[in-house]
PDB file of C-alpha atoms and ligand atoms in Angstrom:
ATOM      1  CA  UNK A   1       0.000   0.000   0.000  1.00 56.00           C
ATOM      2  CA  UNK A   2       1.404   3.085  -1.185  1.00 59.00           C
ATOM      3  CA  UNK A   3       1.154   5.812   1.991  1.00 63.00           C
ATOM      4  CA  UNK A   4      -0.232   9.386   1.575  1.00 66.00           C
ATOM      5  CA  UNK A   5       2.435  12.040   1.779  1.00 65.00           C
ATOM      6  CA  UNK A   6       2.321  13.963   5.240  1.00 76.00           C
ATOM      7  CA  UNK A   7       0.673  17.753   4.620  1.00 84.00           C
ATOM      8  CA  UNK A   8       3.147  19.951   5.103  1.00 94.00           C
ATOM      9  CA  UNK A   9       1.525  23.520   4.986  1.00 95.00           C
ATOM     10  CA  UNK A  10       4.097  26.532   4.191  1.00 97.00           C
ATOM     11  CA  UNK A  11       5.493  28.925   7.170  1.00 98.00           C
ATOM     12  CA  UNK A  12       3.212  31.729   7.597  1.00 97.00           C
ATOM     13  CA  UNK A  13       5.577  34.150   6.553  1.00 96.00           C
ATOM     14  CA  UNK A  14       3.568  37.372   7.025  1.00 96.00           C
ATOM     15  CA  UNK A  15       3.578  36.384  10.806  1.00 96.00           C
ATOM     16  CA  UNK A  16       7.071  35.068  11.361  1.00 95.00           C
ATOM     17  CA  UNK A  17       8.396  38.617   9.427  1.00 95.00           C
ATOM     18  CA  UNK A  18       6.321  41.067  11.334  1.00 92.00           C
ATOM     19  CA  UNK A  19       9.222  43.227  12.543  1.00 77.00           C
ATOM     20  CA  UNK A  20       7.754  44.106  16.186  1.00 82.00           C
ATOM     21  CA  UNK A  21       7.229  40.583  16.903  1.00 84.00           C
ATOM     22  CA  UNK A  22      10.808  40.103  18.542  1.00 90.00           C
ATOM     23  CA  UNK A  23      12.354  43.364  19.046  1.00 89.00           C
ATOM     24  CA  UNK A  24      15.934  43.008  17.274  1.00 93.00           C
ATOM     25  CA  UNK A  25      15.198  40.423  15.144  1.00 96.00           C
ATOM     26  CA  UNK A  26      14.264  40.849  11.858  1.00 97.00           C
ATOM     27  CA  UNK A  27      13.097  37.285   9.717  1.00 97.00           C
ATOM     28  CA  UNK A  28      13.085  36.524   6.291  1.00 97.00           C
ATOM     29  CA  UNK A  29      11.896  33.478   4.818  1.00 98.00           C
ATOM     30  CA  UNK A  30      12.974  32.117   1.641  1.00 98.00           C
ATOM     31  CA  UNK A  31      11.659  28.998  -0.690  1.00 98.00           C
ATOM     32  CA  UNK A  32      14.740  27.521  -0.683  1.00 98.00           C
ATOM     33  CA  UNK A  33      18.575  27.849   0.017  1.00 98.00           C
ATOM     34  CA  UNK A  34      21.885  25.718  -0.373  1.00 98.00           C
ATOM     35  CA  UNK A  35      22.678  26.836   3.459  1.00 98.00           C
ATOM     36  CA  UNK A  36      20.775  29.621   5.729  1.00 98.00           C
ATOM     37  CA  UNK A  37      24.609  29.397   7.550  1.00 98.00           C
ATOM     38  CA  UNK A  38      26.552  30.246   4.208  1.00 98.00           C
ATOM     39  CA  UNK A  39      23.443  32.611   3.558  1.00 98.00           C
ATOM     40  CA  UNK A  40      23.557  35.241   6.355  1.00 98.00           C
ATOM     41  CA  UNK A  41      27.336  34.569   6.422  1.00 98.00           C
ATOM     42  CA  UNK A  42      27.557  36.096   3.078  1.00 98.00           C
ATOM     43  CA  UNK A  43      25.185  38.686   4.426  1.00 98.00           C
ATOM     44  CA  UNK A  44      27.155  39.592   7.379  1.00 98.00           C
ATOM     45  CA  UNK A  45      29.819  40.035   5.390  1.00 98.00           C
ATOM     46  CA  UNK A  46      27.688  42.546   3.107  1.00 98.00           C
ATOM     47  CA  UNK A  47      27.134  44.465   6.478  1.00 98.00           C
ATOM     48  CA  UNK A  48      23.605  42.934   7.942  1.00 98.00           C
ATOM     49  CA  UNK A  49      23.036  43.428  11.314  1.00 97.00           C
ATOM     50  CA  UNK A  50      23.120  41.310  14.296  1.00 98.00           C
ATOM     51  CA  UNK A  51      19.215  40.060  14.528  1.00 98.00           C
ATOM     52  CA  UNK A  52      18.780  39.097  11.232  1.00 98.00           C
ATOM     53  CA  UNK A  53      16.919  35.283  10.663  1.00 98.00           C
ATOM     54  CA  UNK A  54      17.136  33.286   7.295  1.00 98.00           C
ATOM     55  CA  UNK A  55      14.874  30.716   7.414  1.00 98.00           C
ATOM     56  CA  UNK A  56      14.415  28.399   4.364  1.00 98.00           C
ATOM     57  CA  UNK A  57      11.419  26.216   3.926  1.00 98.00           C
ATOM     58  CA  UNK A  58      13.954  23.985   1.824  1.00 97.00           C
ATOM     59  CA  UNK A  59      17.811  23.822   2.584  1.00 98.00           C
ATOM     60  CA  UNK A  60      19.296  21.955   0.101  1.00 96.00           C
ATOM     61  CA  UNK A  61      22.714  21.641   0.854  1.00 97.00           C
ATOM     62  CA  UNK A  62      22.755  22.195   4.806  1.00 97.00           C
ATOM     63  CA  UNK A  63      25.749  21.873   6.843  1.00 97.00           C
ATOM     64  CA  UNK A  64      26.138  20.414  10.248  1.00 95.00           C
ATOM     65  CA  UNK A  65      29.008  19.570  12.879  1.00 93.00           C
ATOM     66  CA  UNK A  66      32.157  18.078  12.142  1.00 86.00           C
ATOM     67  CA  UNK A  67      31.943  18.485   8.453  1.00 88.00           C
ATOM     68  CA  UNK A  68      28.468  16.740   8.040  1.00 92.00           C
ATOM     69  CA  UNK A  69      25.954  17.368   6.095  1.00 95.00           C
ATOM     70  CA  UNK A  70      21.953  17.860   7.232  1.00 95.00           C
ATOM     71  CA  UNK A  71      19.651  17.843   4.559  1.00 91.00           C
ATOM     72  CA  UNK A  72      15.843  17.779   5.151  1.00 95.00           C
ATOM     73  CA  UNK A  73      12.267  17.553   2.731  1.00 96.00           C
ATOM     74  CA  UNK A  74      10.743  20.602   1.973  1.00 97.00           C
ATOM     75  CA  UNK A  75       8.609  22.403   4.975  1.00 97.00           C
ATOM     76  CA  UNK A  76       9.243  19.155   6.965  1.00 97.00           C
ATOM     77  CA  UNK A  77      11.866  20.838   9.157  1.00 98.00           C
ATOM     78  CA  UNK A  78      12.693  24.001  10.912  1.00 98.00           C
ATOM     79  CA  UNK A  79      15.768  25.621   9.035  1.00 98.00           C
ATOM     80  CA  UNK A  80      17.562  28.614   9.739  1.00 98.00           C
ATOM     81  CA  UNK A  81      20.497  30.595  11.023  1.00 98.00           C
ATOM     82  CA  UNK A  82      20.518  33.933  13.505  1.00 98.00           C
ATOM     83  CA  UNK A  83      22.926  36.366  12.616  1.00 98.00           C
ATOM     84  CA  UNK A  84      24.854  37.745  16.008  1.00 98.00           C
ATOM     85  CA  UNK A  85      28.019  40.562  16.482  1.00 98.00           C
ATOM     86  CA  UNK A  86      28.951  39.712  19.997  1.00 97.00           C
ATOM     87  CA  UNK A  87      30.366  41.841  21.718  1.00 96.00           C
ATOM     88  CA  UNK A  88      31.815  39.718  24.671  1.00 96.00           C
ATOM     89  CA  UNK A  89      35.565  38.700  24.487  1.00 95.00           C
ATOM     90  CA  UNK A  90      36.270  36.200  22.278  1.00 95.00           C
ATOM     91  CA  UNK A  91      37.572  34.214  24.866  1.00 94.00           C
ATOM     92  CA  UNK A  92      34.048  33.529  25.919  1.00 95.00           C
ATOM     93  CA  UNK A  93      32.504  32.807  22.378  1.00 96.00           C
ATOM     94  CA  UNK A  94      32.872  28.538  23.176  1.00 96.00           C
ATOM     95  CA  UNK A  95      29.964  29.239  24.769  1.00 97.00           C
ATOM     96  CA  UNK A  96      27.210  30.138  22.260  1.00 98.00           C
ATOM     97  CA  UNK A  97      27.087  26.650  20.649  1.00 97.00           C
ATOM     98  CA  UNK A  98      25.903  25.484  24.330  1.00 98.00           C
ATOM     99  CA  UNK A  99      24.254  28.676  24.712  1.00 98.00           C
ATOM    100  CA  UNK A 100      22.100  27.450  21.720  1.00 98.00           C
ATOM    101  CA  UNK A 101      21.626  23.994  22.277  1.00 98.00           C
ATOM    102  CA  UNK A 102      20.161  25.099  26.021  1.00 98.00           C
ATOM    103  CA  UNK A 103      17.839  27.436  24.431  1.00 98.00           C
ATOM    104  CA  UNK A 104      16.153  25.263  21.592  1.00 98.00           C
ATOM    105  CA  UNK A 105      16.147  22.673  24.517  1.00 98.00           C
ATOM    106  CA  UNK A 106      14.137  25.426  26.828  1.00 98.00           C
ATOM    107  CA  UNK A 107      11.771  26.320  23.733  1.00 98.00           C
ATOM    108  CA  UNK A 108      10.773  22.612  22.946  1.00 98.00           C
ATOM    109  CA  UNK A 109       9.933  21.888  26.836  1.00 98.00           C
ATOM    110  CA  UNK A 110       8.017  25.165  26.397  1.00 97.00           C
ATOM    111  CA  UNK A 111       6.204  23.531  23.689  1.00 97.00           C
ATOM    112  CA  UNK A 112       5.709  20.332  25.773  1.00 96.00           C
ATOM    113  CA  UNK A 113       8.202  17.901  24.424  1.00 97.00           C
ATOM    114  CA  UNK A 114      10.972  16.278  27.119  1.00 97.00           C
ATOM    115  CA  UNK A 115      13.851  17.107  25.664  1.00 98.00           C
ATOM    116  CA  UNK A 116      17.367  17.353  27.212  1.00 98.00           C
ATOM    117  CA  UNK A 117      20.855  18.369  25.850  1.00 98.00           C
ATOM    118  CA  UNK A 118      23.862  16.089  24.157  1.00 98.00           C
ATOM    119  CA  UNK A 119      26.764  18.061  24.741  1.00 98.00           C
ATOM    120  CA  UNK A 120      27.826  20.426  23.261  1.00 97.00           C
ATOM    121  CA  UNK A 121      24.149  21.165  21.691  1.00 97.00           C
ATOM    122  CA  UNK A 122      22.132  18.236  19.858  1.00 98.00           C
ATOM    123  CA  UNK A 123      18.903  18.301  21.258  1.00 98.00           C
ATOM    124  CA  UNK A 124      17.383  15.157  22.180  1.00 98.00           C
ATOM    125  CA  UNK A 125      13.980  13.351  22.538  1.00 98.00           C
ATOM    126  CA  UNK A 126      13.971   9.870  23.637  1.00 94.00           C
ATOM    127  CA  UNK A 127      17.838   9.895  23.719  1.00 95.00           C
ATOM    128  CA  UNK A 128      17.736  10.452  19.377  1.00 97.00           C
ATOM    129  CA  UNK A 129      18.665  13.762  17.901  1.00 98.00           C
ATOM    130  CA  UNK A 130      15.983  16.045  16.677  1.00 98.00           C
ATOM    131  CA  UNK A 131      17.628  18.910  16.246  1.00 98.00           C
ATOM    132  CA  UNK A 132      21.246  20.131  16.110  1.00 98.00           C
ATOM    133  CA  UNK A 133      23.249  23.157  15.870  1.00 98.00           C
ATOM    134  CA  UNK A 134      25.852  24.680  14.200  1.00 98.00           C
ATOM    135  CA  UNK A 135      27.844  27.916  15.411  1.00 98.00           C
ATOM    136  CA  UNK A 136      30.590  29.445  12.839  1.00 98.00           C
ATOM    137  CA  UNK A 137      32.407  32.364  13.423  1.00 98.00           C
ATOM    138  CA  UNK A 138      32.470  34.596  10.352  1.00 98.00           C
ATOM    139  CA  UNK A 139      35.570  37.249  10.030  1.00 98.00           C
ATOM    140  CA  UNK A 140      33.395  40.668   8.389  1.00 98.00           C
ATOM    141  CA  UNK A 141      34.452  44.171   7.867  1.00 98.00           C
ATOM    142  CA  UNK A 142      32.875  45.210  11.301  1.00 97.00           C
ATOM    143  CA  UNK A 143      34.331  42.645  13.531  1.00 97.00           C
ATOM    144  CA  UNK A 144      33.827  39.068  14.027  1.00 98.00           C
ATOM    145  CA  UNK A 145      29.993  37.996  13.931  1.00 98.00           C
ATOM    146  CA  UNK A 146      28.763  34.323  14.856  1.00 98.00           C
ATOM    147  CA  UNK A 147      26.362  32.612  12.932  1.00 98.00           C
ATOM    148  CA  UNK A 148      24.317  30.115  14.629  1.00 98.00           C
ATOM    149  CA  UNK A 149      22.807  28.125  12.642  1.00 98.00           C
ATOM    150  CA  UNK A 150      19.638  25.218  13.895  1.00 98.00           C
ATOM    151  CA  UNK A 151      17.848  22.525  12.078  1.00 98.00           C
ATOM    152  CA  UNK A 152      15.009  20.901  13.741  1.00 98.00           C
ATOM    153  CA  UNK A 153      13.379  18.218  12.490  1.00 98.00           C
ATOM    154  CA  UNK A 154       9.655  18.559  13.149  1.00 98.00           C
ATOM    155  CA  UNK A 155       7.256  16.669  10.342  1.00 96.00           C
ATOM    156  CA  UNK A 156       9.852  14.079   9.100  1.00 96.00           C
ATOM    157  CA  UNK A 157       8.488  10.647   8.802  1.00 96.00           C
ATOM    158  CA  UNK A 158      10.460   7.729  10.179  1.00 96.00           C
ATOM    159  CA  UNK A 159      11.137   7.038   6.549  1.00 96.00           C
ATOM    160  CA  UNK A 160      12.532  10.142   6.231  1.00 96.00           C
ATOM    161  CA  UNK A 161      14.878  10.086   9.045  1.00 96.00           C
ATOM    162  CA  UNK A 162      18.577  10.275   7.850  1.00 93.00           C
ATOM    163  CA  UNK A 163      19.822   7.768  10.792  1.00 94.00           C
ATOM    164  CA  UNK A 164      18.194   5.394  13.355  1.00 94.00           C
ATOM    165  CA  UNK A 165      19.540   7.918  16.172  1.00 95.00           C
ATOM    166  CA  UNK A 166      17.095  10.963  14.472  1.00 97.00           C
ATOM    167  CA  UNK A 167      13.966  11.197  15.693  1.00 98.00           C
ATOM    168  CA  UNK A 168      11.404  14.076  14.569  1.00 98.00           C
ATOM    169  CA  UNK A 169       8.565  16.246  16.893  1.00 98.00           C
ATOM    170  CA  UNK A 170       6.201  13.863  14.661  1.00 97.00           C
ATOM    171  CA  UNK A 171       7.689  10.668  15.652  1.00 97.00           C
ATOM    172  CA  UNK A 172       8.443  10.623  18.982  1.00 96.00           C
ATOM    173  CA  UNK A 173       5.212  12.189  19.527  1.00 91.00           C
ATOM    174  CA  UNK A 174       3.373  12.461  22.486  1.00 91.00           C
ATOM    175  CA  UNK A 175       2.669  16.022  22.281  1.00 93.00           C
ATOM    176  CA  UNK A 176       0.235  17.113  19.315  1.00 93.00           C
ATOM    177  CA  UNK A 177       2.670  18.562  16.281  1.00 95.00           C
ATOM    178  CA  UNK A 178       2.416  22.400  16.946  1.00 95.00           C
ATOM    179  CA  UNK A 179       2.675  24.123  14.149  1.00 96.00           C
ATOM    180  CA  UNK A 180       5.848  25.480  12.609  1.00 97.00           C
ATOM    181  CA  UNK A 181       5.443  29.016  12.867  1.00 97.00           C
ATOM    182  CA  UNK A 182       4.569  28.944  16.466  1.00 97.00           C
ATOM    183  CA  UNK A 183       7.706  27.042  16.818  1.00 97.00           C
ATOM    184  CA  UNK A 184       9.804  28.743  15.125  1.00 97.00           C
ATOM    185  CA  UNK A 185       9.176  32.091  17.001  1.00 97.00           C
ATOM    186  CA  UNK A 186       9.434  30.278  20.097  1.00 97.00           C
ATOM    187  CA  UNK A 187      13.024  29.402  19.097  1.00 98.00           C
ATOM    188  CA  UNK A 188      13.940  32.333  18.325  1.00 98.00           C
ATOM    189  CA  UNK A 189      12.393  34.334  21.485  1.00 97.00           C
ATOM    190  CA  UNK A 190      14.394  31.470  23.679  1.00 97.00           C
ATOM    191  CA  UNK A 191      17.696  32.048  21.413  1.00 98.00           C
ATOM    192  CA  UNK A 192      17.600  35.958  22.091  1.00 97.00           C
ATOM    193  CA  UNK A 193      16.525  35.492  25.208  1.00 97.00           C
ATOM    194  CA  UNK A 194      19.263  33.681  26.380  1.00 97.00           C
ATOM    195  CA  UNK A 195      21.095  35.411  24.062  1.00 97.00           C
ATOM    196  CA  UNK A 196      21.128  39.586  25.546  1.00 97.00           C
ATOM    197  CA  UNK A 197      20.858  37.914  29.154  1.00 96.00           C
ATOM    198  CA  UNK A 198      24.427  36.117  28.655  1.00 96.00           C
ATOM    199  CA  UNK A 199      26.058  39.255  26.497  1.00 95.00           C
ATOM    200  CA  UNK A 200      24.377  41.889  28.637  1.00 94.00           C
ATOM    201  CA  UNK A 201      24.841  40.170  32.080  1.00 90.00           C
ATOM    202  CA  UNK A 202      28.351  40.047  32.455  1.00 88.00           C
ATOM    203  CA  UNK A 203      29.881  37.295  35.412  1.00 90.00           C
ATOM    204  CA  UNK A 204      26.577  36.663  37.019  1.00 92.00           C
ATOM    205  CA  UNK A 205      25.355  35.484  34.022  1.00 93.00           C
ATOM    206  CA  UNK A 206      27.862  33.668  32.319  1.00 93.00           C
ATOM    207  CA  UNK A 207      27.362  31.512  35.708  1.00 95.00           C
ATOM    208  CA  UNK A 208      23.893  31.478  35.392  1.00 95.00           C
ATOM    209  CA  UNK A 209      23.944  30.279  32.017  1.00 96.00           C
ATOM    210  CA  UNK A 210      26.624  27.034  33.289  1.00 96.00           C
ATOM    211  CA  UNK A 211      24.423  26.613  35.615  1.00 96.00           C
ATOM    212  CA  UNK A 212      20.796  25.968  33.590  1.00 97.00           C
ATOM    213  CA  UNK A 213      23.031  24.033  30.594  1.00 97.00           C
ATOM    214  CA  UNK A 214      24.463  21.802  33.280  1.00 97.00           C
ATOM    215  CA  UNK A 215      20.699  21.179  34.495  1.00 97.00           C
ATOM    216  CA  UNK A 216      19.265  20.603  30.710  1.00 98.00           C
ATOM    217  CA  UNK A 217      22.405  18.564  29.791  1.00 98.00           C
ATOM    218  CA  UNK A 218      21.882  14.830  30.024  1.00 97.00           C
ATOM    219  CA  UNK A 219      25.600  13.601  28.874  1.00 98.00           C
ATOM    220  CA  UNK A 220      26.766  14.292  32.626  1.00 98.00           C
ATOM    221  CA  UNK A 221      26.816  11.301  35.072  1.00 97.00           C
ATOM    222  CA  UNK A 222      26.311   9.062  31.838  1.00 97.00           C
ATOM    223  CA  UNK A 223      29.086   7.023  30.788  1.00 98.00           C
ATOM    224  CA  UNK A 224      30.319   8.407  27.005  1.00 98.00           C
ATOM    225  CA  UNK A 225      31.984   7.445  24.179  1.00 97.00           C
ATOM    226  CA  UNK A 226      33.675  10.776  22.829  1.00 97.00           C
ATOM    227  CA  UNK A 227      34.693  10.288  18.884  1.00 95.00           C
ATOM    228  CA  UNK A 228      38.301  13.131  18.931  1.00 93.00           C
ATOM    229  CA  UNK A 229      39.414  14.564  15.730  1.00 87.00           C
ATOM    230  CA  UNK A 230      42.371  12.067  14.265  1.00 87.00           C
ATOM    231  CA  UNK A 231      40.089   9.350  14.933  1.00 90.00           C
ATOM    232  CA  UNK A 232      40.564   9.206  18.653  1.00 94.00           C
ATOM    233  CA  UNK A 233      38.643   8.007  20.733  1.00 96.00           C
ATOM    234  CA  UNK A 234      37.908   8.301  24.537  1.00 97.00           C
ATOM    235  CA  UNK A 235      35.790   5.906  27.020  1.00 97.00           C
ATOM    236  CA  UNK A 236      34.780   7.492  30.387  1.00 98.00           C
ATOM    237  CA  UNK A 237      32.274   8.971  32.386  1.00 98.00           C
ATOM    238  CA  UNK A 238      31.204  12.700  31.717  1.00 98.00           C
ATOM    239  CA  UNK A 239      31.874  14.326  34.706  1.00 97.00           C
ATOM    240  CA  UNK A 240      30.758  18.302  34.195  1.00 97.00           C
ATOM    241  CA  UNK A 241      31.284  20.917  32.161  1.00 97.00           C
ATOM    242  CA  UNK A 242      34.514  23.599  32.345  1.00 95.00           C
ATOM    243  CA  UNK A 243      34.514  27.335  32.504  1.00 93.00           C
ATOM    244  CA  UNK A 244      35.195  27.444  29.007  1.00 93.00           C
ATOM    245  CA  UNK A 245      32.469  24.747  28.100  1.00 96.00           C
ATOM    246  CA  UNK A 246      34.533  21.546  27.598  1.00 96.00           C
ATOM    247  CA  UNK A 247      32.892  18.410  28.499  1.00 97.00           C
ATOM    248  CA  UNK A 248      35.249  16.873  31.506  1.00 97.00           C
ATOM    249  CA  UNK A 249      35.159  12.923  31.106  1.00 98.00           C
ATOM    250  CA  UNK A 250      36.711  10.479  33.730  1.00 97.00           C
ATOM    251  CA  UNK A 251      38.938   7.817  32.777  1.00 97.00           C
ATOM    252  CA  UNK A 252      41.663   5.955  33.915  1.00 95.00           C
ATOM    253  CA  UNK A 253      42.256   7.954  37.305  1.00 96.00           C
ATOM    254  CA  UNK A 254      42.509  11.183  35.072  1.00 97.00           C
ATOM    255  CA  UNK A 255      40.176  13.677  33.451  1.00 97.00           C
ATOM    256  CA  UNK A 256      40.331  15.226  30.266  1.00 97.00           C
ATOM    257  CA  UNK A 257      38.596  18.269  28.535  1.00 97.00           C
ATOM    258  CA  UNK A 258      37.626  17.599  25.797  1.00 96.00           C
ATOM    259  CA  UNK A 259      36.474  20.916  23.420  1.00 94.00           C
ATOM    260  CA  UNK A 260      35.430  19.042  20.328  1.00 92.00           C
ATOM    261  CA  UNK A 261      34.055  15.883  19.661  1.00 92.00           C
ATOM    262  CA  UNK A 262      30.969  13.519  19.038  1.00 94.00           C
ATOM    263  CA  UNK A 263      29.243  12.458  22.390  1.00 96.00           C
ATOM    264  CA  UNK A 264      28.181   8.978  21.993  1.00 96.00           C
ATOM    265  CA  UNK A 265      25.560   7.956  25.187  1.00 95.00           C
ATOM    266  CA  UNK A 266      26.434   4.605  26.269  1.00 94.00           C
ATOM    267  CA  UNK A 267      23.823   2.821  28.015  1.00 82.00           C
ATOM    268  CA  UNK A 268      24.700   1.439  31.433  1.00 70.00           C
ATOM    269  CA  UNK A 269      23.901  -1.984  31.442  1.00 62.00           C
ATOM    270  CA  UNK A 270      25.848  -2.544  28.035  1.00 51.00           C
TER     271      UNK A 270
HETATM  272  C1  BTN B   1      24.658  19.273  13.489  1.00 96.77           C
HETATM  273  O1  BTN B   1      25.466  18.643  12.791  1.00 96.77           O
HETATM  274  O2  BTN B   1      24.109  18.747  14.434  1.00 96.77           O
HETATM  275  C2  BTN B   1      24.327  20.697  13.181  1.00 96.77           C
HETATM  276  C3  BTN B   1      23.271  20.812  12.155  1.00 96.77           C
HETATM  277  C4  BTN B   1      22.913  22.250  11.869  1.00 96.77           C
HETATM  278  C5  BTN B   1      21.981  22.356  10.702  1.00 96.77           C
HETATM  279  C6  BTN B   1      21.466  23.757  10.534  1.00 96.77           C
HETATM  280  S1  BTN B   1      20.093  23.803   9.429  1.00 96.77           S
HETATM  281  C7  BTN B   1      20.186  25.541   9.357  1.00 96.77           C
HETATM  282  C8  BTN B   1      21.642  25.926   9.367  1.00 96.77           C
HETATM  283  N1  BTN B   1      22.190  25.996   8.024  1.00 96.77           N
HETATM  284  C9  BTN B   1      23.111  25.048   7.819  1.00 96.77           C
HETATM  285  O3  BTN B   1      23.717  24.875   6.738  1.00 96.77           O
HETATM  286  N2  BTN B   1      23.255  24.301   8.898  1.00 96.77           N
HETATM  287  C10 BTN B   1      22.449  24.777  10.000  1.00 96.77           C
END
């Protein structure tokens, strides 16, 4: 039996562009882009200003972590990238991948769903992925700007599902599918949110912000397998996060920080 395609009605773009909606954020949604990352980084480096949203109902040639790709059907996904000019020391930039996996975590328990954080920022429901993030710093005429950059997979069917550790909003279910402009201003509310409290709230916040990640982040107290760059790889137990945002894994009598990598969740009782 040949299944019906899932509807998959169009962003309502009137809404999701009405400048007063988020003050500082201005979004513009297009059919259908290579990358909303290479998009606004091209823009930033034409001058845009921090607070401007791509959002394409089709990314064709999406990028994602560690030189992946992340490709989704037409309006079955949320992606789209948030332009930002920081102006925090650089020294403290590590932190707005986890600042961004925290705050599309915070937006889909807004919306229901119980999700929790891989580090440094997959979101997960029912331990699989179902959405991920992807910060890149962008060298522009005014300064450094950051990109971030978040796919969220929200109609997908199983079938559709690029790996058996994706999951979608539709699949795991349990919540009724709310609808993707709703969502995707809640994202973005929760990004800026998080956003201006971090960059405008000096010490106090940068703790505060440790603090709620730590809380959202289920890789600590699990035991991990962390894939390193050079095809390394390290067994342990994640023990916390670092001031800088490394994930601190326990092994062999020792810890070590690790500041890039792929977070594997090993069960327990395996
Ligand atoms: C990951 O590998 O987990 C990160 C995936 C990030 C994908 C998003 S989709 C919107 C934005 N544009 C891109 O090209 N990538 C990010």
């Amino acid at each position: 039996m040949i299944s019906e395609p899932p509807a998959r009605p169009p962003l309502d773009a009137a809404r999701a562009t009405r400048a007063t909606l988020l003050p500082g954020v201005r979004v513009e949604v297009v059919a259908e882009a290579p990358s909303t990352n290479a998009l606004v980084a091209e823009r930033a480096q034409a001058g845009a200003e921090e607070g401007l949203v791509v959002v394409a109902e089709h990314q064709t040639a999406g990028r994602g972590r560690l030189d992946r790709t992340w490709e989704t059907p037409a309006r079955s996904a949320l992606t789209f990238s948030l332009l930002l000019r920081p102006t925090v020391p650089l020294a403290t930039w590590p932190w707005l991948p986890l600042l961004a996996g925290y705050a599309v975590d915070k937006a889909l328990k807004a919306a229901g769903f119980e999700a929790s954080v891989k580090w440094p920022n997959d979101v997960l429901l029912d331990d699989r992925k179902v959405a991920g993030v992807l910060v890149e710093r962008v060298e522009t005429p005014a300064g450094p700007a950051a990109v971030v950059g978040v796919g969220l997979n929200v109609g997908m069917t199983a079938e559709e599902l690029p790996v058996p550790e994706a999951t979608s909003l539709a699949v795991a279910g349990g919540v009724d599918l709310p609808d993707r402009t709703d969502l995707l201003l809640g994202l973005l509310a929760s990004l800026w949110e998080s956003y201006t409290a971090w960059q405008e709230g000096g010490e106090l916040a940068a703790g505060r912000l440790a603090e709620s990640y730590a809380a959202a982040c289920a890789t600590i107290g699990r035991p991990v397998r962390v894939q390193l760059p050079a095809d390394r790889t390290l067994c342990g137990t994640a023990t916390g996060i670092d001031a800088s945002g490394r994930l601190l894994v326990e092994h062999d009598g020792e810890t070590t920080a690790v500041s890039a990598g792929d977070v594997v969740h090993v069960r327990a009782d395996v």
